Amino acid sequence: MKTSLYKKRIARKPAIIVVVLLAAAVAAALYFLQDGKMETVPYKTFYEMVEQGKVVSATFDGTDIVFEVSGSEGDDAKTSYRTTDPQSPVLKEFLLRNGVAVTQEMDIGSIVSLIFDIFFYAYFFGIFFVAFRKFISPNTFKVVRKTGKTFKDVVGMDSLKRDMLQIMQILKNPGEYAQRGVRAPKGILLEGAPGNGKTLFARALAGEADINFIPAKATDFESMFMAIGPLKVKLLFRKARRRAPCIVFIDEFDGIGTRRNYSGSAIETENTRIVTALLNELDGFEPTNGVLVIAATNSIQALDEALIRPGRFDARVSVPYPDEAARKKLVELYCQGKPHETDCSPESLAALFNKFSCAKIESVLNRASLIARGEEREAFTMQDVRRAMEEQHTAR
């Protein structure tokens, strides 16, 4: 059905073009026919007629002047003539002084020029508007209703899971806890080395609590235009309030929350504005807002002190490297679907991966499996694992 309608619309387009061309041709023919009936007189004759008071009206039409001459006494008929326009700066004043009604008509060239000017400005401002809307579009921050992750996907951090579930209960039932004098925290700061699962934990928390999740990162607030960053901060929190209860997760928080520096440079000024906007938004939270901000950073020392004080970020949680028990579970998880020799037991690999992040453990095991496949072996060995570790160390 839609295809047939589309074909009909396409079929109509040539007919519409033909009609428009015919209309233009008829208009041009009438114009030139009318123009051909007019008698052309020298400019000197036109000037003398004006002085004699015979000219009633004059129309400036591009390079010509079309004027009407009154008939003889008792005759109301007027005769139209055409003469050349000398482009004199005092001609219009001369005509007006002699009682001639003067009008100005645009010629074809001027009309075409005006159309092109309008098109150019419309195109220019259209591009500017679209670009500006792209920079401040609320769609920069997507609302994730189902993250697809729960605490079952997070290995270790058991005490942190219990604390977070309690916070989620406060967030979902603020009125009940307010009667007991308990308010929901406004923000939680996750600090830890890269690759230890801060983002995964935030997603799992939203999935476990079954509430909306809005992920953001520091680069989302960057812009080539000044003052766009603070505006995006306001858009993010406005959307979060509308979707409460909600978790706002800001990754790479040290990219936008660094200490304010009043050096006067454009970059520092923009950073100061973003931090100020964050302070205002966090201060504006009420216990009934139902919005929890989780910020992840690798360097808490770089953050502005006013931003991370209690009352804005009520809890600082360190996400450490996985302990031996967690490493064993991670090895079991990442070895699923990867054939390995008996010497690569979870216990031996967990001991080998001491001080490894979650992401690094997964990367090493994946590389060991690729090495084995490259040598046409089905299962990887401990030697493959050690070789993968050396490659990562060398790459660093």
Coordinates of C-alpha atoms in Angstrom, one line a residue:
M1 CA 0.0 0.0 0.0
K2 CA 2.8 2.4 1.0
T3 CA 4.7 1.5 -2.2
S4 CA 1.8 2.3 -4.5
L5 CA 1.3 5.7 -2.8
Y6 CA 5.0 6.4 -3.1
K7 CA 4.9 5.6 -6.9
K8 CA 1.8 7.8 -7.3
R9 CA 3.6 10.7 -5.7
I10 CA 6.7 10.2 -7.9
A11 CA 4.4 10.1 -11.0
R12 CA 2.8 13.4 -10.0
K13 CA 6.2 15.2 -9.8
P14 CA 6.7 15.5 -13.7
A15 CA 3.2 16.7 -14.1
I16 CA 3.7 19.4 -11.5
I17 CA 6.9 20.5 -13.1
V18 CA 5.2 20.7 -16.5
V19 CA 2.4 22.8 -15.1
V20 CA 4.8 25.2 -13.4
L21 CA 6.9 25.6 -16.7
L22 CA 3.7 26.2 -18.7
A23 CA 2.5 28.9 -16.2
A24 CA 5.9 30.5 -16.4
A25 CA 5.9 30.5 -20.2
V26 CA 2.4 32.0 -20.3
A27 CA 3.4 34.7 -17.9
A28 CA 6.5 35.5 -19.9
A29 CA 4.5 35.6 -23.2
L30 CA 1.9 37.9 -21.7
Y31 CA 4.7 40.2 -20.4
F32 CA 6.5 40.4 -23.7
L33 CA 3.3 40.8 -25.7
Q34 CA 2.3 43.7 -23.5
D35 CA 5.7 45.1 -23.7
G36 CA 5.6 44.9 -27.5
K37 CA 2.4 47.0 -27.7
M38 CA 4.2 49.9 -25.9
E39 CA 5.8 52.6 -28.0
T40 CA 9.3 53.5 -27.0
V41 CA 10.2 57.2 -27.0
P42 CA 13.5 59.0 -26.5
Y43 CA 14.4 60.1 -23.0
K44 CA 14.4 63.7 -24.2
T45 CA 10.7 63.4 -25.3
F46 CA 9.9 61.9 -21.9
Y47 CA 11.6 64.7 -20.1
E48 CA 9.7 67.4 -22.1
M49 CA 6.4 65.6 -21.4
V50 CA 7.2 65.8 -17.7
E51 CA 7.9 69.5 -17.9
Q52 CA 4.6 70.0 -19.8
G53 CA 2.7 68.2 -17.1
K54 CA 1.5 65.4 -19.4
V55 CA 3.1 62.5 -17.5
V56 CA 0.7 61.1 -14.8
S57 CA 2.8 58.2 -13.4
A58 CA 6.2 56.6 -13.9
T59 CA 7.3 53.1 -13.1
F60 CA 11.0 52.3 -12.9
D61 CA 11.4 48.8 -14.3
G62 CA 15.0 47.7 -14.3
T63 CA 16.7 49.6 -17.1
D64 CA 13.5 51.2 -18.4
I65 CA 10.9 53.6 -17.3
V66 CA 7.2 52.9 -18.1
F67 CA 5.1 56.0 -17.9
E68 CA 1.5 57.0 -18.6
V69 CA 0.5 60.2 -20.4
S70 CA -2.9 61.7 -19.8
G71 CA -5.2 62.1 -22.8
S72 CA -6.5 65.4 -24.2
E73 CA -9.0 67.5 -22.4
G74 CA -12.2 65.6 -21.7
D75 CA -10.6 62.3 -22.5
D76 CA -9.8 60.2 -19.5
A77 CA -7.8 57.6 -21.4
K78 CA -4.1 57.2 -20.7
T79 CA -1.4 56.0 -23.0
S80 CA 1.6 54.1 -21.9
Y81 CA 5.1 54.6 -23.2
R82 CA 8.6 53.3 -22.5
T83 CA 11.9 55.0 -22.4
T84 CA 15.4 54.3 -21.2
D85 CA 16.3 54.9 -17.5
P86 CA 19.4 57.1 -17.4
Q87 CA 20.0 56.0 -13.7
S88 CA 20.1 59.7 -12.7
P89 CA 20.2 60.3 -8.9
V90 CA 18.0 63.4 -9.3
L91 CA 15.4 62.0 -11.7
K92 CA 12.9 60.8 -9.1
E93 CA 13.0 64.1 -7.3
F94 CA 12.4 65.9 -10.6
L95 CA 9.4 63.7 -11.3
L96 CA 7.9 64.2 -7.9
R97 CA 8.3 68.0 -8.1
N98 CA 6.2 67.8 -11.3
G99 CA 3.4 65.8 -9.7
V100 CA 4.3 62.4 -11.2
A101 CA 3.4 59.3 -9.2
V102 CA 6.6 57.3 -9.0
T103 CA 6.8 53.6 -8.3
Q104 CA 9.7 51.1 -8.3
E105 CA 9.4 47.6 -9.6
M106 CA 12.0 44.9 -9.3
D107 CA 13.4 43.5 -12.5
I108 CA 14.0 39.8 -13.2
G109 CA 17.6 40.0 -12.2
S110 CA 16.9 41.7 -8.9
I111 CA 14.2 39.1 -8.1
V112 CA 16.6 36.3 -8.9
S113 CA 19.3 37.9 -6.8
L114 CA 16.8 38.3 -3.9
I115 CA 15.7 34.7 -4.1
F116 CA 19.4 33.5 -4.0
D117 CA 20.1 35.8 -1.1
I118 CA 17.1 34.4 0.8
F119 CA 18.1 30.8 0.0
F120 CA 21.7 31.5 1.1
Y121 CA 20.8 33.0 4.4
A122 CA 18.2 30.3 5.0
Y123 CA 20.7 27.6 4.2
F124 CA 23.4 29.2 6.4
F125 CA 21.2 29.8 9.4
G126 CA 19.7 26.3 8.9
I127 CA 23.1 24.7 9.1
F128 CA 24.0 26.8 12.2
F129 CA 20.7 25.9 13.9
V130 CA 21.1 22.1 13.2
A131 CA 24.7 22.2 14.4
F132 CA 23.7 24.1 17.6
R133 CA 20.8 21.7 18.2
K134 CA 23.2 18.8 17.8
F135 CA 25.6 20.3 20.5
I136 CA 22.8 20.8 23.0
S137 CA 20.4 18.1 22.0
P138 CA 18.8 16.3 24.9
N139 CA 19.2 13.1 23.0
T140 CA 22.9 13.3 23.9
F141 CA 22.0 11.5 27.1
K142 CA 20.0 8.3 26.5
V143 CA 17.7 6.9 29.1
V144 CA 18.3 3.1 29.5
R145 CA 15.3 1.4 30.9
K146 CA 16.8 -2.1 31.1
T147 CA 20.5 -2.3 31.5
G148 CA 20.6 -6.1 31.1
K149 CA 23.0 -6.4 34.0
T150 CA 22.5 -7.4 37.7
F151 CA 24.7 -8.1 40.6
K152 CA 25.1 -11.6 39.4
D153 CA 27.3 -10.2 36.6
V154 CA 29.5 -8.4 39.1
V155 CA 32.2 -10.6 40.7
G156 CA 33.2 -9.7 44.3
M157 CA 32.3 -6.3 46.0
D158 CA 29.7 -8.1 48.2
S159 CA 29.7 -5.5 51.0
L160 CA 29.3 -2.7 48.4
K161 CA 26.4 -4.6 46.9
R162 CA 24.6 -4.7 50.2
D163 CA 25.2 -1.0 50.9
M164 CA 23.9 -0.1 47.4
L165 CA 20.8 -2.1 47.7
Q166 CA 19.9 -0.3 50.9
I167 CA 20.4 3.0 49.2
M168 CA 18.2 1.9 46.3
Q169 CA 15.4 1.1 48.8
I170 CA 15.7 4.7 50.2
L171 CA 15.7 6.1 46.6
K172 CA 12.5 4.1 45.6
N173 CA 10.7 4.9 48.9
P174 CA 11.9 8.3 50.0
G175 CA 8.7 9.1 51.9
E176 CA 8.9 6.1 54.1
Y177 CA 12.5 6.7 55.1
A178 CA 11.9 10.5 55.5
Q179 CA 9.5 9.7 58.4
R180 CA 12.4 8.0 60.1
G181 CA 14.7 11.0 59.5
V182 CA 16.7 9.2 56.8
R183 CA 17.4 10.9 53.4
A184 CA 18.7 9.3 50.3
P185 CA 22.3 10.2 49.4
K186 CA 22.7 12.6 46.5
G187 CA 25.9 11.1 45.1
I188 CA 28.3 8.3 45.3
L189 CA 31.9 8.5 44.2
L190 CA 33.5 5.3 42.8
E191 CA 37.3 5.5 42.8
G192 CA 39.6 2.9 41.5
A193 CA 42.1 1.9 38.8
P194 CA 40.8 1.5 35.2
G195 CA 39.2 -1.8 34.3
N196 CA 38.0 -2.9 37.7
G197 CA 34.3 -2.7 36.8
K198 CA 33.0 0.7 38.0
T199 CA 30.8 1.1 34.9
L200 CA 29.6 -2.5 35.1
F201 CA 28.8 -2.0 38.8
A202 CA 26.7 1.1 38.1
R203 CA 24.8 -0.6 35.3
A204 CA 24.2 -3.7 37.5
L205 CA 22.9 -1.5 40.3
A206 CA 20.3 0.1 38.0
G207 CA 19.3 -3.3 36.7
E208 CA 19.1 -4.8 40.2
A209 CA 16.9 -1.9 41.5
D210 CA 14.9 -1.9 38.2
I211 CA 15.1 1.9 37.7
N212 CA 16.1 4.1 34.8
F213 CA 19.8 4.6 34.0
I214 CA 21.4 7.6 32.2
P215 CA 25.1 7.0 31.4
A216 CA 27.3 10.0 30.6
K217 CA 31.0 10.6 30.2
A218 CA 33.2 13.7 30.5
T219 CA 33.5 14.0 26.7
D220 CA 29.8 14.5 26.4
F221 CA 30.1 17.9 28.0
E222 CA 32.9 19.1 25.8
S223 CA 32.1 21.5 23.0
M224 CA 33.8 23.9 20.6
F225 CA 31.4 26.6 21.8
M226 CA 31.7 28.3 25.1
A227 CA 28.9 27.8 27.7
I228 CA 27.6 24.6 26.0
G229 CA 29.1 22.4 28.7
P230 CA 27.1 24.0 31.6
L231 CA 24.0 23.9 29.4
K232 CA 24.4 20.1 28.9
V233 CA 24.8 19.6 32.6
K234 CA 21.4 21.3 33.1
L235 CA 19.8 19.2 30.4
L236 CA 21.2 16.0 31.9
F237 CA 19.8 16.6 35.4
R238 CA 16.5 18.0 34.0
K239 CA 16.0 14.7 32.1
A240 CA 17.0 12.7 35.2
R241 CA 14.4 14.5 37.4
R242 CA 11.7 13.7 34.8
R243 CA 12.7 10.0 34.8
A244 CA 13.0 9.5 38.5
P245 CA 13.7 7.2 40.3
C246 CA 16.9 7.3 38.2
I247 CA 20.6 6.7 38.4
V248 CA 22.9 9.2 36.6
F249 CA 26.3 7.7 35.9
I250 CA 29.2 10.0 35.0
D251 CA 32.3 8.2 33.9
E252 CA 35.7 9.9 33.7
F253 CA 34.4 12.4 36.3
D254 CA 37.9 13.9 36.7
G255 CA 37.6 15.1 33.1
I256 CA 34.9 17.7 34.1
G257 CA 35.1 18.0 37.9
T258 CA 38.7 19.1 38.2
R259 CA 39.7 21.9 40.6
R260 CA 38.7 25.3 39.5
N261 CA 41.5 27.5 38.2
Y262 CA 40.8 31.2 37.8
S263 CA 43.7 31.8 35.4
G264 CA 41.4 33.4 32.9
S265 CA 42.1 31.1 29.9
A266 CA 39.0 30.0 27.9
I267 CA 39.5 26.3 28.8
E268 CA 39.7 27.0 32.5
T269 CA 36.8 29.4 32.4
E270 CA 34.6 26.7 30.7
N271 CA 35.8 24.1 33.3
T272 CA 34.8 26.5 36.1
R273 CA 31.4 27.0 34.6
I274 CA 30.8 23.2 34.3
V275 CA 31.9 22.6 37.9
T276 CA 29.6 25.5 39.1
A277 CA 26.7 24.0 37.1
L278 CA 27.3 20.6 38.7
L279 CA 27.4 22.2 42.2
N280 CA 24.1 24.0 41.5
E281 CA 22.4 20.9 40.3
L282 CA 23.6 18.7 43.2
D283 CA 22.5 21.4 45.7
G284 CA 19.1 21.6 44.0
F285 CA 18.3 17.9 44.8
E286 CA 15.5 17.4 47.3
P287 CA 15.0 14.1 49.2
T288 CA 12.0 13.4 47.0
N289 CA 13.8 13.9 43.7
G290 CA 14.7 10.2 43.4
V291 CA 17.9 10.9 41.5
L292 CA 21.2 9.3 42.5
V293 CA 24.5 10.5 40.9
I294 CA 27.3 7.9 40.6
A295 CA 30.6 9.3 39.5
A296 CA 33.6 7.2 38.5
T297 CA 37.1 8.5 38.7
N298 CA 40.7 7.2 38.5
S299 CA 42.0 10.2 40.5
I300 CA 40.0 11.6 43.3
Q301 CA 42.9 14.0 44.1
A302 CA 42.2 16.0 40.9
L303 CA 38.5 16.7 41.8
D304 CA 37.3 20.1 43.1
E305 CA 36.9 19.9 46.9
A306 CA 33.6 21.7 46.9
L307 CA 32.2 19.2 44.5
I308 CA 33.0 16.1 46.5
R309 CA 32.2 17.3 50.0
P310 CA 29.6 15.4 52.1
G311 CA 26.1 16.6 51.2
R312 CA 26.9 16.4 47.5
F313 CA 28.7 13.1 47.3
D314 CA 27.8 11.4 50.6
A315 CA 29.9 8.3 50.0
R316 CA 33.3 7.5 48.6
V317 CA 33.7 3.9 47.6
S318 CA 37.0 2.4 46.6
V319 CA 36.8 -0.2 43.9
P320 CA 40.0 -2.2 44.5
Y321 CA 41.7 -4.8 42.4
P322 CA 39.9 -8.2 42.8
D323 CA 41.2 -10.3 45.6
E324 CA 42.2 -14.0 45.1
A325 CA 38.6 -15.3 45.6
A326 CA 37.3 -12.8 43.1
R327 CA 40.1 -13.5 40.6
K328 CA 39.2 -17.2 40.8
K329 CA 35.6 -16.4 39.9
L330 CA 36.7 -14.1 37.1
V331 CA 38.9 -16.8 35.7
E332 CA 36.0 -19.3 35.7
L333 CA 33.8 -16.7 34.1
Y334 CA 36.2 -15.7 31.3
C335 CA 37.3 -19.2 30.6
Q336 CA 33.8 -20.3 29.6
G337 CA 33.9 -21.4 26.0
K338 CA 37.8 -21.3 25.9
P339 CA 39.3 -24.8 26.0
H340 CA 42.4 -24.9 28.3
E341 CA 44.9 -27.4 29.6
T342 CA 44.7 -28.8 33.1
D343 CA 47.6 -26.7 34.3
C344 CA 45.4 -23.6 33.8
S345 CA 43.3 -24.2 36.8
P346 CA 41.3 -21.3 38.4
E347 CA 43.5 -21.5 41.5
S348 CA 46.8 -21.3 39.6
L349 CA 45.6 -18.6 37.3
A350 CA 44.2 -16.6 40.2
A351 CA 47.6 -16.7 41.9
L352 CA 49.3 -15.7 38.7
F353 CA 46.9 -12.7 38.1
N354 CA 47.7 -10.9 41.4
K355 CA 47.2 -7.1 41.1
F356 CA 45.4 -7.6 37.8
S357 CA 42.3 -5.6 37.0
C358 CA 39.2 -7.4 35.8
A359 CA 39.6 -6.1 32.3
K360 CA 43.3 -7.2 32.2
I361 CA 42.4 -10.7 33.3
E362 CA 39.9 -11.0 30.5
S363 CA 42.3 -9.6 27.9
V364 CA 45.2 -12.0 28.9
L365 CA 42.9 -15.0 28.7
N366 CA 41.5 -13.9 25.4
R367 CA 45.0 -13.4 24.0
A368 CA 46.2 -16.8 25.3
S369 CA 43.3 -18.4 23.5
L370 CA 44.2 -16.6 20.2
I371 CA 47.8 -17.7 20.5
A372 CA 46.8 -21.3 20.8
R373 CA 44.4 -21.0 17.9
G374 CA 47.2 -19.3 15.8
E375 CA 49.3 -22.4 16.4
E376 CA 46.4 -24.7 15.5
R377 CA 46.0 -25.9 19.0
E378 CA 42.5 -26.3 20.5
A379 CA 43.3 -25.5 24.2
F380 CA 45.7 -22.8 25.6
T381 CA 48.4 -23.7 28.1
M382 CA 50.0 -21.9 31.0
Q383 CA 52.9 -21.0 28.6
D384 CA 50.4 -19.2 26.4
V385 CA 49.1 -17.3 29.3
R386 CA 52.6 -16.2 30.3
R387 CA 53.3 -15.2 26.7
A388 CA 50.1 -13.1 26.6
M389 CA 51.2 -11.4 29.9
E390 CA 54.6 -10.6 28.5
E391 CA 53.0 -9.1 25.3
Q392 CA 50.8 -6.8 27.4
H393 CA 53.8 -5.8 29.5
T394 CA 55.9 -5.0 26.4
A395 CA 53.0 -3.1 24.8
R396 CA 52.8 -0.8 27.9

